[in-house]
Tab-separated table of C-alpha atoms in Angstrom:
chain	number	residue	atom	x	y	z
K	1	UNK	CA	0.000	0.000	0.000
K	2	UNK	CA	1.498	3.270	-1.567
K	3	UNK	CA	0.381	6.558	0.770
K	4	UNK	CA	0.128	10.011	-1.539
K	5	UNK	CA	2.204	11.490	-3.008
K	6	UNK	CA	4.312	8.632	-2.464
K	7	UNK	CA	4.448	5.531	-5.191
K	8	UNK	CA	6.623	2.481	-5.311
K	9	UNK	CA	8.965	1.542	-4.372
K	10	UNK	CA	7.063	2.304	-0.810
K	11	UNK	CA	9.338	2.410	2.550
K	12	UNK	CA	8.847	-1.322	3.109
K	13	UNK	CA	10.272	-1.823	0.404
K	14	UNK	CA	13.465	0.870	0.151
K	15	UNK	CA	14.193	-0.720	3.901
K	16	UNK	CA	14.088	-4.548	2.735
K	17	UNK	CA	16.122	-3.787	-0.843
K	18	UNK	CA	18.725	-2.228	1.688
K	19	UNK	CA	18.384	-5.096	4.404
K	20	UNK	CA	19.203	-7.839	1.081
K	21	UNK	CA	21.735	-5.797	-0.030
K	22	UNK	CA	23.343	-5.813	3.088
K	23	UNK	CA	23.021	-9.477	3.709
K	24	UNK	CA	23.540	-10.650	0.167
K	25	UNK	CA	26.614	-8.289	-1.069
K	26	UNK	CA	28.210	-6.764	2.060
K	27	UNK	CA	27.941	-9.332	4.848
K	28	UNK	CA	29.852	-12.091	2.863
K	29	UNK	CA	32.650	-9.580	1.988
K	30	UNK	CA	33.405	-7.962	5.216
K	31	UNK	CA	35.213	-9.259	8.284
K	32	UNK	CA	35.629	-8.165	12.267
K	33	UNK	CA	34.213	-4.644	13.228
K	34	UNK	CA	32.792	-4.204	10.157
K	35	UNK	CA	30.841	-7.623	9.819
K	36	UNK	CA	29.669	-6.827	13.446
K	37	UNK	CA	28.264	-3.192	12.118
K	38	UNK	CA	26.653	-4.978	9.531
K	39	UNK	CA	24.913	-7.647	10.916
K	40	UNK	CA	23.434	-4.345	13.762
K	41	UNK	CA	22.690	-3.188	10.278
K	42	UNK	CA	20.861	-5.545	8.776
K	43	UNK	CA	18.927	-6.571	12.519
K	44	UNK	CA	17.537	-2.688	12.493
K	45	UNK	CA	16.596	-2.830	8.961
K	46	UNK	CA	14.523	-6.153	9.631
K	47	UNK	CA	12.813	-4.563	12.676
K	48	UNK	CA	11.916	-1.388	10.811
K	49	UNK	CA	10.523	-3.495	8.351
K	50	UNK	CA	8.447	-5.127	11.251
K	51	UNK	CA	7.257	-1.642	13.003
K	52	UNK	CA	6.076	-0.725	9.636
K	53	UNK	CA	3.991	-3.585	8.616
K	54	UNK	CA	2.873	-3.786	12.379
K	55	UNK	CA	2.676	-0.543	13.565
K	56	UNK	CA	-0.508	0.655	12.485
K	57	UNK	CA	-2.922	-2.074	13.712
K	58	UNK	CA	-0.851	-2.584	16.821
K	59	UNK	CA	-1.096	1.848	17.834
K	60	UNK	CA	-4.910	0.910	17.075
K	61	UNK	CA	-4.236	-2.530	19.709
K	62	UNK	CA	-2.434	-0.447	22.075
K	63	UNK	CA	-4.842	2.946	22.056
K	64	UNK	CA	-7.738	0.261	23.002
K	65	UNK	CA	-6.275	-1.431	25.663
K	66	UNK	CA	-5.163	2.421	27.160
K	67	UNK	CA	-9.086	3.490	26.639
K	68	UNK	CA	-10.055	0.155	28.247
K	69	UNK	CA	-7.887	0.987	31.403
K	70	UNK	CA	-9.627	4.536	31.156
K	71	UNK	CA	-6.118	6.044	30.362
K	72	UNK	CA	-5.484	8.492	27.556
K	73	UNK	CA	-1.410	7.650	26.578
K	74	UNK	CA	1.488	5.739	28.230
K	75	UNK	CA	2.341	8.680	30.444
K	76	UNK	CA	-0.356	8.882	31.890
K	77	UNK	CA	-0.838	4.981	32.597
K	78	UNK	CA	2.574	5.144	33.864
K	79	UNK	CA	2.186	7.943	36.479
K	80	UNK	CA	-1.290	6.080	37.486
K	81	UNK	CA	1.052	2.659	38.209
K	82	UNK	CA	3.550	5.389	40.318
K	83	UNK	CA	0.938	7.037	42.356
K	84	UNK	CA	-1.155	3.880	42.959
K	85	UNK	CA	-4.130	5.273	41.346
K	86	UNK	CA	-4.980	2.434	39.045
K	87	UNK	CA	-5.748	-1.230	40.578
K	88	UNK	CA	-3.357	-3.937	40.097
K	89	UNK	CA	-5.311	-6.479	38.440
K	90	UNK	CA	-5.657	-8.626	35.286
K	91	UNK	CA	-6.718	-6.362	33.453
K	92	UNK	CA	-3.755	-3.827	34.066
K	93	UNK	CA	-1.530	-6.866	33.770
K	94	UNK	CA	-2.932	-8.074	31.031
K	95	UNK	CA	-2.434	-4.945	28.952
K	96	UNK	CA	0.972	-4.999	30.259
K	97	UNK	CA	1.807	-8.414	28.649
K	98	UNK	CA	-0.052	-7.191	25.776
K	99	UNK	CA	2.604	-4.177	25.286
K	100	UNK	CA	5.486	-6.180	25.654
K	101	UNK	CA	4.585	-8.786	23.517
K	102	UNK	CA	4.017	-6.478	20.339
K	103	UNK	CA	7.076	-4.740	21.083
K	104	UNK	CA	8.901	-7.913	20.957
K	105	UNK	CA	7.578	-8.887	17.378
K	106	UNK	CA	8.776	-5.889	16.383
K	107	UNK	CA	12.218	-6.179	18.475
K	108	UNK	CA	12.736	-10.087	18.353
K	109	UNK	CA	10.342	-11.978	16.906
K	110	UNK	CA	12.256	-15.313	17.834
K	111	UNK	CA	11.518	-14.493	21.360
K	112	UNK	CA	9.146	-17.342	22.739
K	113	UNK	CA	5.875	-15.985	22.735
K	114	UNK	CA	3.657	-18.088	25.228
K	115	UNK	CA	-0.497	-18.245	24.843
């Protein structure tokens, strides 16, 4: 999906070209330090690729479980944990959870995700 004015080759796809690049061309020729760099390199590319095909539906995700805690944004959840406002229950923890595991599909998807 192209946004205006914007038409292929979209973000996604400028960020994966450079990921196989990287991997294909550079990784193979390059040694120590610079091997190192480029496998960071390539691991950053992969999870912008991840934010942006998951991003949208999971700030949609996250906004709902905020409004279903009656909180408006992260800060304010946050200072509501602090100051004891907000009861610790499953619902608080299961947003929590919730959180961390769509930050970790975007971080590290290999990361065991339990059900």
């Amino acid at each position: 999906m192209t946004s205006a004015p914007h038409d292929v080759p979209t973000a996604a796809q400028l960020v994966a070209a450079v990921r196989d690049f990287l991997q294909s061309d550079v990784l193979p020729a390059v040694d120590g330090r610079v091997r190192f760099h480029a496998r960071v390199a390539i691991n950053v590319l992969g999870m912008v690729e991840r934010e942006i095909a998951l991003g949208p539906e999971q700030a949609r995700e996250h906004a709902a479980r905020l409004a279903a805690l009656g909180m408006a944004g992260d800060a304010e959840l946050a200072a509501a944990i602090r100051e004891g406002r907000i009861e610790e229950d499953h619902a608080l923890v299961t947003a929590l959870e919730q959180t961390v595991r769509a930050k970790l599909a975007v971080a590290n998807p290999a990361y065991p995700q339990e059900d």
